[in-house]
Coordinates of C-alpha atoms and ligand atoms in Angstrom, one line a residue:
M485 CA 170.7 132.3 80.0
K486 CA 167.4 133.4 78.2
I487 CA 164.5 131.5 78.8
S488 CA 163.5 131.7 75.2
E489 CA 166.8 129.9 74.4
I490 CA 166.2 127.0 76.7
L491 CA 162.7 126.6 75.3
R492 CA 164.2 126.5 72.0
G493 CA 167.1 124.0 73.0
K494 CA 165.0 121.3 74.6
A495 CA 162.1 118.7 73.6
V496 CA 160.5 118.9 77.2
T497 CA 161.4 121.6 80.0
V498 CA 160.2 121.0 83.7
S499 CA 160.6 124.5 85.6
C500 CA 159.7 125.3 89.3
E501 CA 158.2 128.0 91.4
V502 CA 159.0 129.3 94.5
F503 CA 157.6 132.6 96.8
P504 CA 160.3 134.4 98.8
P505 CA 159.9 134.8 102.6
K506 CA 158.5 137.6 104.0
P507 CA 160.8 140.6 105.1
G508 CA 162.6 139.7 108.1
A509 CA 162.1 136.0 107.8
D510 CA 164.4 133.2 108.0
Q511 CA 166.8 133.4 104.9
G512 CA 168.5 130.4 105.7
Q513 CA 165.5 128.3 105.3
M514 CA 165.1 129.7 101.7
E515 CA 168.5 128.8 100.7
Q516 CA 167.7 125.2 101.5
V517 CA 164.4 125.3 99.5
V518 CA 166.5 126.7 96.5
S519 CA 169.4 124.4 96.9
S520 CA 167.2 121.4 97.2
L521 CA 165.1 122.4 94.1
A522 CA 168.3 123.2 92.3
G523 CA 169.5 119.7 93.2
L524 CA 166.8 118.5 91.0
S525 CA 168.0 120.1 88.0
P526 CA 164.9 122.1 86.6
D527 CA 165.3 124.0 83.4
F528 CA 164.7 127.3 85.6
I529 CA 163.2 128.6 88.9
S530 CA 160.9 131.4 88.8
V531 CA 160.6 133.7 91.8
T532 CA 157.3 135.3 92.6
Y533 CA 156.7 139.2 93.6
G534 CA 154.6 139.9 96.4
A535 CA 151.4 141.6 95.8
A536 CA 151.9 145.3 95.2
G537 CA 155.6 144.7 95.5
K538 CA 155.9 143.9 99.2
T539 CA 158.7 141.2 98.9
R540 CA 160.4 142.9 96.1
Q541 CA 163.8 143.0 97.3
N542 CA 163.4 139.3 98.5
T543 CA 162.5 138.4 94.9
L544 CA 165.8 139.9 93.8
E545 CA 167.8 138.0 96.8
V546 CA 166.2 134.7 95.9
A547 CA 166.7 135.1 92.1
C548 CA 170.3 135.6 92.9
M549 CA 170.4 132.5 95.2
V550 CA 168.9 130.4 92.3
Q551 CA 171.7 131.6 90.0
R552 CA 174.1 130.9 92.7
C553 CA 172.9 127.4 92.8
G554 CA 173.6 127.1 88.8
V555 CA 169.8 127.3 87.8
T556 CA 168.8 130.1 85.5
P557 CA 166.2 132.3 87.2
I558 CA 163.2 134.0 86.3
A559 CA 161.9 137.1 88.3
H560 CA 158.2 138.1 88.5
L561 CA 157.5 141.6 88.2
T562 CA 154.2 143.4 88.8
C563 CA 153.1 146.7 88.0
V564 CA 149.6 147.6 89.3
S565 CA 151.4 149.5 92.1
A566 CA 154.2 151.0 90.2
G567 CA 155.1 154.0 88.0
R568 CA 157.7 154.2 85.4
E569 CA 160.4 155.3 87.7
K570 CA 159.9 152.4 90.1
I571 CA 159.6 150.0 87.1
R572 CA 163.2 151.3 85.8
E573 CA 164.8 151.2 89.0
Q574 CA 163.5 147.5 89.3
L575 CA 164.7 146.4 85.8
D576 CA 168.4 148.1 86.7
S577 CA 168.5 146.2 89.8
L578 CA 167.8 142.8 88.1
A579 CA 170.0 143.6 84.9
G580 CA 172.8 144.6 87.6
A581 CA 172.4 141.2 89.5
G582 CA 172.6 139.5 86.2
V583 CA 168.9 138.5 86.1
E584 CA 167.9 138.0 82.4
N585 CA 164.1 136.9 82.5
I586 CA 161.2 138.5 83.9
L587 CA 157.6 137.4 84.0
A588 CA 155.6 140.6 83.5
L589 CA 152.3 140.6 85.4
R590 CA 150.0 143.2 86.2
G591 CA 149.2 141.9 89.6
D592 CA 146.1 141.7 91.5
I593 CA 144.5 145.2 92.0
P594 CA 144.9 146.2 95.7
E595 CA 141.6 146.2 97.7
G596 CA 140.7 149.8 98.5
T597 CA 142.7 151.4 95.8
E598 CA 141.7 153.4 92.8
F599 CA 142.0 151.4 89.5
P600 CA 143.1 152.6 87.1
D601 CA 145.4 154.8 88.9
P602 CA 146.8 157.4 86.3
Q603 CA 150.3 157.4 88.0
H604 CA 150.5 153.3 87.5
Y605 CA 150.3 151.0 84.8
R606 CA 146.9 149.6 84.0
Y607 CA 147.6 146.2 82.2
A608 CA 150.5 143.6 82.0
A609 CA 150.7 144.6 78.2
D610 CA 152.0 148.1 79.3
L611 CA 155.0 146.5 81.3
V612 CA 155.6 144.3 78.5
R613 CA 156.1 147.2 76.1
E614 CA 158.3 148.9 78.7
I615 CA 160.4 146.0 79.2
R616 CA 160.8 145.2 75.6
E617 CA 162.1 148.8 75.0
D618 CA 164.6 148.4 77.8
G619 CA 165.8 145.4 75.5
R620 CA 168.0 143.7 78.3
F621 CA 165.4 140.5 79.4
C622 CA 163.2 137.8 77.8
I623 CA 160.0 138.3 78.6
G624 CA 157.2 136.0 79.8
G625 CA 153.6 136.6 80.5
A626 CA 150.8 134.9 82.4
C627 CA 147.7 133.3 80.8
Y628 CA 144.5 131.6 82.0
P629 CA 143.1 128.6 80.2
E630 CA 139.8 129.0 81.9
G631 CA 139.6 133.0 81.4
H632 CA 141.1 135.4 83.9
V633 CA 138.6 136.0 86.9
E634 CA 138.1 139.8 86.1
S635 CA 137.2 139.2 82.1
D636 CA 133.8 138.9 81.4
S637 CA 134.5 136.4 78.7
R638 CA 137.1 133.9 77.9
E639 CA 137.1 135.0 74.2
R640 CA 138.0 138.8 75.2
D641 CA 140.6 137.5 77.8
M642 CA 142.2 135.5 74.8
D643 CA 142.1 138.8 72.7
H644 CA 143.8 140.6 75.4
L645 CA 146.3 137.9 75.4
K646 CA 147.1 138.2 72.0
E647 CA 148.1 142.2 72.5
K648 CA 150.2 141.2 75.4
V649 CA 152.0 138.8 73.2
E650 CA 152.1 141.2 70.4
A651 CA 153.5 143.8 73.0
G652 CA 156.7 141.4 73.4
C653 CA 155.9 138.4 75.4
E654 CA 158.2 135.6 74.2
F655 CA 156.7 132.8 76.1
L656 CA 153.6 132.3 78.4
T657 CA 153.0 130.6 81.6
S658 CA 149.5 129.5 82.6
Q659 CA 147.6 129.5 85.7
M660 CA 147.2 126.3 87.2
F661 CA 144.3 123.9 86.0
F662 CA 143.4 120.3 87.2
D663 CA 141.7 119.5 84.0
N664 CA 144.2 118.9 80.7
D665 CA 141.0 119.2 78.4
I666 CA 140.7 122.5 79.4
F667 CA 144.4 123.4 78.6
Y668 CA 144.1 121.5 75.2
N669 CA 141.0 123.5 74.4
F670 CA 142.6 127.1 75.3
L671 CA 145.8 125.8 72.8
Y672 CA 143.6 125.2 70.1
H673 CA 141.7 128.7 70.8
I674 CA 145.1 130.6 70.9
L675 CA 146.6 128.9 67.9
A676 CA 143.5 129.9 65.8
R677 CA 144.5 133.6 67.3
E678 CA 147.7 133.1 65.8
I679 CA 149.4 133.4 69.2
R680 CA 152.3 131.1 68.6
V681 CA 154.7 131.8 71.3
P682 CA 155.6 128.6 73.5
V683 CA 152.9 128.0 76.7
I684 CA 154.1 126.3 79.6
A685 CA 151.7 124.6 81.4
G686 CA 151.4 125.4 85.2
V687 CA 150.7 122.3 87.4
M688 CA 150.0 122.6 91.1
P689 CA 150.6 119.1 93.2
V690 CA 147.5 119.6 95.8
T691 CA 148.5 118.2 99.2
N692 CA 146.4 120.5 101.4
A693 CA 142.6 120.1 100.6
R694 CA 141.5 123.4 102.6
Q695 CA 144.1 125.6 101.0
I696 CA 143.2 124.2 97.5
R697 CA 139.5 125.2 98.0
R698 CA 140.3 128.6 99.1
I699 CA 142.6 129.2 95.9
T700 CA 140.2 127.9 93.4
Q701 CA 137.3 130.0 94.7
I702 CA 139.9 133.1 94.4
S703 CA 141.1 132.0 91.1
G704 CA 137.9 130.5 89.4
T705 CA 139.9 127.2 88.3
A706 CA 137.6 124.5 88.1
L707 CA 137.8 121.2 90.1
P708 CA 137.1 118.0 88.2
L709 CA 135.0 115.2 89.6
R710 CA 137.8 113.0 89.5
F711 CA 139.9 115.5 91.5
R712 CA 137.1 116.4 94.2
M713 CA 136.6 112.6 94.8
I714 CA 140.3 112.7 96.0
L715 CA 139.8 116.0 98.1
D716 CA 136.6 114.1 99.6
R717 CA 138.1 110.9 100.3
F718 CA 141.7 111.9 101.3
G719 CA 141.5 115.8 102.3
G720 CA 141.2 114.9 106.2
D721 CA 144.4 112.9 106.2
P722 CA 147.7 114.8 105.3
A723 CA 149.8 111.9 104.7
S724 CA 147.3 110.2 102.2
M725 CA 146.3 113.6 100.6
K726 CA 150.1 114.2 99.7
Q727 CA 150.5 111.1 98.1
A728 CA 147.3 111.4 96.1
G729 CA 148.0 114.9 95.1
I730 CA 151.7 114.2 93.7
A731 CA 150.1 111.1 92.0
Y732 CA 147.5 113.3 90.3
A733 CA 149.9 115.8 89.3
T734 CA 152.3 113.3 87.7
D735 CA 149.2 111.7 86.0
Q736 CA 148.4 115.3 84.6
I737 CA 152.3 116.0 83.5
I738 CA 152.7 112.4 81.7
D739 CA 149.5 113.5 79.9
L740 CA 150.6 116.9 78.9
I741 CA 153.7 115.4 77.7
A742 CA 152.1 112.5 75.9
N743 CA 149.9 115.2 74.0
G744 CA 153.2 117.1 73.0
V745 CA 153.1 119.7 75.4
R746 CA 156.6 121.2 75.8
G747 CA 156.8 123.0 79.1
V748 CA 155.9 122.1 82.5
H749 CA 155.8 124.5 85.2
I750 CA 155.3 123.1 88.9
Y751 CA 153.9 125.3 91.4
T752 CA 156.0 124.0 94.2
M753 CA 154.7 126.0 97.3
N754 CA 158.4 126.0 98.7
R755 CA 158.1 122.1 99.0
P756 CA 161.0 120.7 97.3
E757 CA 160.3 117.0 98.4
I758 CA 157.0 117.3 96.7
A759 CA 158.7 118.4 93.2
A760 CA 161.5 115.8 94.1
S761 CA 158.5 112.9 94.2
I762 CA 157.1 114.1 90.7
M763 CA 160.6 114.4 89.3
E764 CA 161.3 111.0 90.5
N765 CA 158.2 109.5 89.2
L766 CA 159.0 111.2 85.8
S767 CA 162.8 110.3 85.5
S768 CA 162.6 108.0 82.4
I769 CA 159.9 110.0 80.9
L770 CA 162.1 113.4 81.4
G771 CA 165.6 111.3 80.7
R772 CA 167.2 112.8 84.0
Ligands
FAD346 P1 146.8 141.2 82.5 O1 147.2 140.6 81.5 O2 146.9 142.6 82.6 O3 145.1 141.0 82.6 C1 144.5 141.4 83.9 C2 142.9 141.6 83.5 O4 143.0 142.7 82.5 C3 142.4 140.4 82.4 O5 141.2 140.0 82.9 C4 142.5 140.8 81.0 O6 141.6 140.2 80.1 C5 142.3 142.2 80.8 N1 142.6 142.7 80.1 C6 144.1 143.2 79.6 N2 144.1 144.0 78.6 C7 143.1 144.6 78.6 C8 142.5 145.6 77.6 N3 143.3 146.5 76.7 N4 141.4 146.3 77.9 C9 140.5 145.7 78.9 N5 141.1 144.8 79.6 C10 142.1 144.2 79.6 N6 150.5 137.8 90.8 C11 151.4 138.6 92.0 O7 151.3 139.7 92.6 N7 152.6 138.0 91.9 C12 153.2 137.1 91.1 O8 154.4 136.7 91.5 C13 152.5 136.6 90.5 N8 152.8 135.3 89.5 C14 151.9 134.9 88.8 C15 152.2 133.8 87.7 C16 151.4 133.2 86.9 C17 151.8 132.2 86.0 C18 150.0 133.8 86.8 C19 149.0 132.9 86.1 C20 149.8 134.8 87.8 C21 150.5 135.3 88.8 N9 150.0 136.2 89.3 C22 151.0 136.9 90.4 C23 148.6 136.8 89.6 C24 148.4 137.9 88.6 O9 149.2 139.0 88.6 C25 146.8 138.5 88.7 O10 146.2 137.3 87.9 C26 146.4 139.6 88.0 O11 145.1 139.5 88.5 C27 146.5 139.5 86.4 O12 147.4 139.5 85.9 P2 148.2 139.5 84.5 O13 149.6 139.9 84.5 O14 147.6 138.3 83.9 O15 147.2 141.0 83.8

Protein backbone atom coordinates (compact mmCIF):
# COMPACT_ATOMS: atom_id res chain seq x y z
CA MET A 1 0.00 0.00 0.00
CA LYS A 2 1.16 3.55 -0.65
CA ILE A 3 2.04 5.50 2.49
CA SER A 4 0.17 8.54 1.17
CA GLU A 5 -3.04 6.44 1.36
CA ILE A 6 -2.22 5.20 4.87
CA LEU A 7 -1.63 8.79 6.04
CA ARG A 8 -4.89 9.96 4.47
CA GLY A 9 -6.90 7.14 5.99
CA LYS A 10 -5.89 7.32 9.65
CA ALA A 11 -6.23 9.90 12.43
CA VAL A 12 -2.80 9.02 13.86
CA THR A 13 -0.12 6.73 12.43
CA VAL A 14 2.79 5.16 14.26
CA SER A 15 5.64 3.75 12.21
CA CYS A 16 9.07 2.31 13.00
CA GLU A 17 12.56 2.38 11.47
CA VAL A 18 15.02 -0.48 11.22
CA PHE A 19 18.50 -0.64 9.76
CA PRO A 20 19.61 -3.69 7.75
CA PRO A 21 22.46 -5.90 8.98
CA LYS A 22 25.91 -5.47 7.49
CA PRO A 23 26.57 -7.75 4.49
CA GLY A 24 27.31 -11.27 5.71
CA ALA A 25 25.68 -10.71 9.14
CA ASP A 26 23.04 -13.00 10.62
CA GLN A 27 19.78 -12.59 8.66
CA GLY A 28 17.92 -14.75 11.20
CA GLN A 29 18.36 -12.11 13.88
CA MET A 30 17.02 -9.48 11.49
CA GLU A 31 14.00 -11.67 10.73
CA GLN A 32 13.30 -11.74 14.47
CA VAL A 33 13.60 -7.95 14.81
CA VAL A 34 11.23 -7.42 11.88
CA SER A 35 8.72 -10.00 13.01
CA SER A 36 8.66 -8.61 16.60
CA LEU A 37 8.12 -5.09 15.27
CA ALA A 38 5.46 -6.31 12.87
CA GLY A 39 3.69 -7.89 15.87
CA LEU A 40 3.18 -4.36 17.22
CA SER A 41 1.09 -3.52 14.11
CA PRO A 42 2.89 -0.34 13.07
CA ASP A 43 1.36 1.48 10.09
CA PHE A 44 4.59 0.96 8.16
CA ILE A 45 8.26 0.09 8.72
CA SER A 46 11.07 2.02 7.08
CA VAL A 47 14.38 0.36 6.18
CA THR A 48 17.49 2.53 6.05
CA TYR A 49 20.09 2.52 3.28
CA GLY A 50 23.75 2.21 4.26
CA ALA A 51 25.94 5.27 3.71
CA ALA A 52 27.02 5.30 0.03
CA GLY A 53 24.67 2.36 -0.58
CA LYS A 54 26.88 -0.15 1.25
CA THR A 55 23.91 -2.24 2.43
CA ARG A 56 21.83 -1.64 -0.67
CA GLN A 57 20.95 -5.30 -1.30
CA ASN A 58 20.15 -5.74 2.40
CA THR A 59 17.74 -2.80 2.33
CA LEU A 60 15.75 -4.59 -0.35
CA GLU A 61 15.91 -7.91 1.50
CA VAL A 62 14.74 -6.37 4.78
CA ALA A 63 11.96 -4.45 2.99
CA CYS A 64 10.81 -7.83 1.60
CA MET A 65 10.91 -9.33 5.13
CA VAL A 66 8.68 -6.47 6.32
CA GLN A 67 6.28 -7.18 3.48
CA ARG A 68 6.19 -10.90 4.24
CA CYS A 69 5.20 -10.02 7.82
CA GLY A 70 2.14 -8.19 6.46
CA VAL A 71 3.39 -4.63 7.10
CA THR A 72 3.91 -1.93 4.45
CA PRO A 73 7.63 -1.25 3.92
CA ILE A 74 9.32 1.94 2.82
CA ALA A 75 12.86 1.61 1.47
CA HIS A 76 15.31 4.48 2.00
CA LEU A 77 17.40 5.30 -1.06
CA THR A 78 20.36 7.70 -1.21
CA CYS A 79 21.81 9.26 -4.34
CA VAL A 80 25.02 11.12 -3.45
CA SER A 81 27.16 8.20 -4.60
CA ALA A 82 24.95 7.11 -7.48
CA GLY A 83 24.39 7.95 -11.13
CA ARG A 84 21.15 7.68 -13.10
CA GLU A 85 21.74 4.13 -14.26
CA LYS A 86 22.32 2.78 -10.76
CA ILE A 87 19.22 4.55 -9.49
CA ARG A 88 17.10 3.16 -12.33
CA GLU A 89 18.34 -0.35 -11.48
CA GLN A 90 17.38 0.24 -7.85
CA LEU A 91 13.91 1.44 -8.81
CA ASP A 92 13.39 -1.64 -10.98
CA SER A 93 14.53 -3.97 -8.16
CA LEU A 94 12.24 -2.28 -5.63
CA ALA A 95 9.23 -2.25 -7.96
CA GLY A 96 9.95 -5.88 -8.96
CA ALA A 97 9.81 -6.85 -5.27
CA GLY A 98 6.50 -5.02 -4.82
CA VAL A 99 7.92 -2.16 -2.72
CA GLU A 100 5.74 0.88 -3.38
CA ASN A 101 7.32 3.51 -1.10
CA ILE A 102 10.72 5.22 -1.15
CA LEU A 103 12.27 7.73 1.26
CA ALA A 104 14.38 9.70 -1.22
CA LEU A 105 17.57 11.04 0.33
CA ARG A 106 20.77 12.64 -0.76
CA GLY A 107 22.86 10.85 1.90
CA ASP A 108 25.86 12.25 3.72
CA ILE A 109 28.78 13.29 1.54
CA PRO A 110 31.36 10.49 1.86
CA GLU A 111 34.63 11.75 3.33
CA GLY A 112 37.41 12.32 0.86
CA THR A 113 35.11 12.39 -2.19
CA GLU A 114 34.53 15.18 -4.65
CA PHE A 115 31.20 16.98 -4.11
CA PRO A 116 29.35 17.72 -6.24
CA ASP A 117 30.41 14.85 -8.47
CA PRO A 118 29.14 15.54 -12.03
CA GLN A 119 28.41 11.79 -12.45
CA HIS A 120 26.19 11.69 -9.36
CA TYR A 121 23.11 13.43 -7.99
CA ARG A 122 23.65 16.60 -6.05
CA TYR A 123 20.53 17.00 -3.89
CA ALA A 124 17.66 14.78 -2.80
CA ALA A 125 15.30 16.94 -4.89
CA ASP A 126 17.06 15.64 -8.04
CA LEU A 127 16.35 12.06 -6.95
CA VAL A 128 12.76 12.93 -6.03
CA ARG A 129 12.24 14.32 -9.56
CA GLU A 130 13.65 11.14 -11.10
CA ILE A 131 11.42 8.89 -8.98
CA ARG A 132 8.38 11.02 -9.71
CA GLU A 133 9.05 10.73 -13.44
CA ASP A 134 9.29 6.96 -12.99
CA GLY A 135 5.75 7.10 -11.57
CA ARG A 136 5.68 3.78 -9.69
CA PHE A 137 6.30 4.96 -6.11
CA CYS A 138 4.97 7.07 -3.27
CA ILE A 139 7.88 9.37 -2.36
CA GLY A 140 8.86 10.67 1.08
CA GLY A 141 11.68 13.05 1.99
CA ALA A 142 13.68 13.96 5.09
CA CYS A 143 13.31 17.24 6.98
CA TYR A 144 15.24 18.86 9.80
CA PRO A 145 13.29 20.85 12.43
CA GLU A 146 16.57 22.36 13.70
CA GLY A 147 18.00 22.89 10.21
CA HIS A 148 20.30 20.51 8.33
CA VAL A 149 23.91 20.54 9.65
CA GLU A 150 25.35 21.72 6.33
CA SER A 151 22.91 24.58 5.96
CA ASP A 152 24.10 28.01 7.05
CA SER A 153 20.57 29.03 7.97
CA ARG A 154 17.38 27.24 8.99
CA GLU A 155 15.45 29.61 6.73
CA ARG A 156 17.46 28.63 3.65
CA ASP A 157 17.15 24.96 4.59
CA MET A 158 13.34 25.38 4.61
CA ASP A 159 13.47 27.09 1.20
CA HIS A 160 15.32 24.05 -0.15
CA LEU A 161 12.78 21.81 1.57
CA LYS A 162 10.03 23.58 -0.36
CA GLU A 163 11.88 22.84 -3.63
CA LYS A 164 12.16 19.19 -2.61
CA VAL A 165 8.44 18.94 -1.82
CA GLU A 166 7.55 20.65 -5.09
CA ALA A 167 9.77 18.14 -6.88
CA GLY A 168 7.36 15.41 -5.74
CA CYS A 169 7.57 14.48 -2.02
CA GLU A 170 4.19 13.35 -0.76
CA PHE A 171 5.21 13.39 2.90
CA LEU A 172 8.21 14.23 5.09
CA THR A 173 9.81 12.40 7.99
CA SER A 174 11.73 14.51 10.46
CA GLN A 175 15.13 14.12 11.99
CA MET A 176 14.85 13.17 15.68
CA PHE A 177 14.35 16.01 18.14
CA PHE A 178 14.02 16.09 21.91
CA ASP A 179 12.20 19.38 22.33
CA ASN A 180 8.70 19.31 20.86
CA ASP A 181 8.52 23.12 20.76
CA ILE A 182 11.25 23.08 18.09
CA PHE A 183 9.07 20.77 16.00
CA TYR A 184 5.93 22.92 16.46
CA ASN A 185 7.92 26.02 15.49
CA PHE A 186 9.18 24.20 12.39
CA LEU A 187 5.61 23.20 11.40
CA TYR A 188 4.53 26.81 11.75
CA HIS A 189 7.38 28.05 9.55
CA ILE A 190 6.90 25.48 6.80
CA LEU A 191 3.16 26.15 6.73
CA ALA A 192 3.99 29.83 6.19
CA ARG A 193 5.94 28.63 3.12
CA GLU A 194 2.88 26.68 2.01
CA ILE A 195 4.53 23.30 2.50
CA ARG A 196 1.35 21.33 3.07
CA VAL A 197 2.37 17.66 2.88
CA PRO A 198 2.06 15.52 6.05
CA VAL A 199 5.11 15.77 8.34
CA ILE A 200 5.86 12.69 10.42
CA ALA A 201 7.66 13.41 13.70
CA GLY A 202 10.82 11.35 14.26
CA VAL A 203 11.19 10.21 17.88
CA MET A 204 14.28 8.45 19.18
CA PRO A 205 13.92 6.57 22.49
CA VAL A 206 17.33 7.10 24.07
CA THR A 207 18.60 4.19 26.08
CA ASN A 208 22.33 4.73 25.70
CA ALA A 209 23.78 8.04 26.93
CA ARG A 210 27.15 7.79 25.18
CA GLN A 211 25.59 6.95 21.83
CA ILE A 212 23.15 9.85 21.95
CA ARG A 213 25.87 12.37 22.83
CA ARG A 214 27.77 11.23 19.72
CA ILE A 215 24.71 11.26 17.46
CA THR A 216 23.61 14.71 18.59
CA GLN A 217 27.13 16.08 18.10
CA ILE A 218 27.06 14.91 14.47
CA SER A 219 23.46 15.93 13.72
CA GLY A 220 23.44 19.19 15.72
CA THR A 221 20.25 18.10 17.54
CA ALA A 222 19.72 20.13 20.72
CA LEU A 223 19.40 18.37 24.06
CA PRO A 224 17.02 20.31 26.33
CA LEU A 225 18.03 20.76 29.98
CA ARG A 226 15.34 18.33 31.18
CA PHE A 227 16.78 15.67 28.90
CA ARG A 228 20.40 16.39 29.86
CA MET A 229 19.46 16.00 33.55
CA ILE A 230 18.12 12.53 32.74
CA LEU A 231 21.31 11.61 30.86
CA ASP A 232 23.47 12.92 33.73
CA ARG A 233 21.47 11.13 36.40
CA PHE A 234 20.82 7.78 34.70
CA GLY A 235 23.37 7.62 31.87
CA GLY A 236 25.74 5.41 33.86
CA ASP A 237 23.09 2.82 34.69
CA PRO A 238 21.77 1.05 31.55
CA ALA A 239 18.60 -0.35 33.17
CA SER A 240 17.56 3.04 34.59
CA MET A 241 18.52 4.84 31.37
CA LYS A 242 16.37 2.44 29.38
CA GLN A 243 13.38 3.07 31.64
CA ALA A 244 13.90 6.85 31.59
CA GLY A 245 14.45 6.88 27.80
CA ILE A 246 11.20 4.98 27.20
CA ALA A 247 9.32 7.32 29.56
CA TYR A 248 10.77 10.43 27.85
CA ALA A 249 9.86 9.18 24.36
CA THR A 250 6.36 8.20 25.55
CA ASP A 251 5.87 11.64 27.05
CA GLN A 252 7.09 13.30 23.84
CA ILE A 253 4.66 11.25 21.72
CA ILE A 254 1.69 11.96 24.00
CA ASP A 255 2.42 15.69 23.76
CA LEU A 256 2.78 15.48 19.95
CA ILE A 257 -0.54 13.66 19.55
CA ALA A 258 -2.27 16.01 22.02
CA ASN A 259 -1.07 18.93 19.88
CA GLY A 260 -2.52 17.50 16.68
CA VAL A 261 0.51 15.77 15.14
CA ARG A 262 -0.84 12.90 13.05
CA GLY A 263 2.28 10.84 12.35
CA VAL A 264 4.99 9.56 14.69
CA HIS A 265 8.01 7.57 13.51
CA ILE A 266 9.99 5.65 16.15
CA TYR A 267 13.71 5.20 15.53
CA THR A 268 13.88 1.72 17.06
CA MET A 269 17.64 1.09 16.65
CA ASN A 270 16.56 -2.53 15.94
CA ARG A 271 15.35 -2.97 19.53
CA PRO A 272 11.72 -4.07 19.24
CA GLU A 273 11.35 -4.44 23.00
CA ILE A 274 11.77 -0.68 23.36
CA ALA A 275 9.18 0.09 20.68
CA ALA A 276 6.91 -2.49 22.38
CA SER A 277 7.16 -0.70 25.75
CA ILE A 278 6.29 2.62 24.13
CA MET A 279 3.33 1.13 22.23
CA GLU A 280 2.13 -0.49 25.45
CA ASN A 281 2.29 2.88 27.23
CA LEU A 282 0.21 4.38 24.41
CA SER A 283 -2.25 1.51 23.95
CA SER A 284 -5.42 3.42 24.87
CA ILE A 285 -4.27 6.63 23.19
CA LEU A 286 -3.64 4.77 19.94
CA GLY A 287 -6.67 2.51 20.39
CA ARG A 288 -4.71 -0.67 19.77
P1 LIG B 1 18.89 17.30 0.80
O1 LIG B 1 17.43 17.50 0.92
O2 LIG B 1 19.48 17.26 -0.55
O3 LIG B 1 19.62 18.44 1.66
C1 LIG B 1 21.01 18.36 1.92
C2 LIG B 1 21.58 19.76 2.14
O4 LIG B 1 21.58 20.45 0.88
C3 LIG B 1 20.75 20.62 3.08
O5 LIG B 1 21.64 21.41 3.84
C4 LIG B 1 19.90 21.49 2.16
O6 LIG B 1 19.55 22.74 2.75
C5 LIG B 1 20.89 21.69 0.99
N1 LIG B 1 20.22 21.94 -0.29
C6 LIG B 1 19.19 21.27 -0.82
N2 LIG B 1 18.86 21.78 -2.03
C7 LIG B 1 19.74 22.79 -2.27
C8 LIG B 1 19.93 23.71 -3.35
N3 LIG B 1 19.14 23.68 -4.44
N4 LIG B 1 20.95 24.62 -3.26
C9 LIG B 1 21.75 24.66 -2.16
N5 LIG B 1 21.61 23.81 -1.11
C10 LIG B 1 20.62 22.89 -1.16
N6 LIG B 1 21.25 8.71 5.42
C11 LIG B 1 21.64 7.52 4.86
O7 LIG B 1 22.78 7.39 4.39
N7 LIG B 1 20.77 6.46 4.82
C12 LIG B 1 19.49 6.53 5.31
O8 LIG B 1 18.75 5.57 5.25
C13 LIG B 1 19.06 7.78 5.90
N8 LIG B 1 17.82 7.92 6.38
C14 LIG B 1 17.41 9.14 6.88
C15 LIG B 1 16.09 9.29 7.34
C16 LIG B 1 15.64 10.50 7.87
C17 LIG B 1 14.20 10.65 8.33
C18 LIG B 1 16.54 11.59 7.98
C19 LIG B 1 16.09 12.89 8.59
C20 LIG B 1 17.86 11.46 7.52
C21 LIG B 1 18.30 10.24 6.97
N9 LIG B 1 19.61 10.08 6.48
C22 LIG B 1 20.00 8.87 5.94
C23 LIG B 1 20.59 11.16 6.59
C24 LIG B 1 20.60 12.05 5.33
O9 LIG B 1 21.02 11.29 4.21
C25 LIG B 1 21.60 13.19 5.58
O10 LIG B 1 21.10 14.06 6.58
C26 LIG B 1 22.04 13.97 4.35
O11 LIG B 1 23.15 14.79 4.72
C27 LIG B 1 20.97 14.89 3.77
O12 LIG B 1 20.03 14.19 3.08
P2 LIG B 1 18.70 14.91 2.52
O13 LIG B 1 18.00 13.89 1.74
O14 LIG B 1 18.00 15.60 3.62
O15 LIG B 1 19.39 15.98 1.52
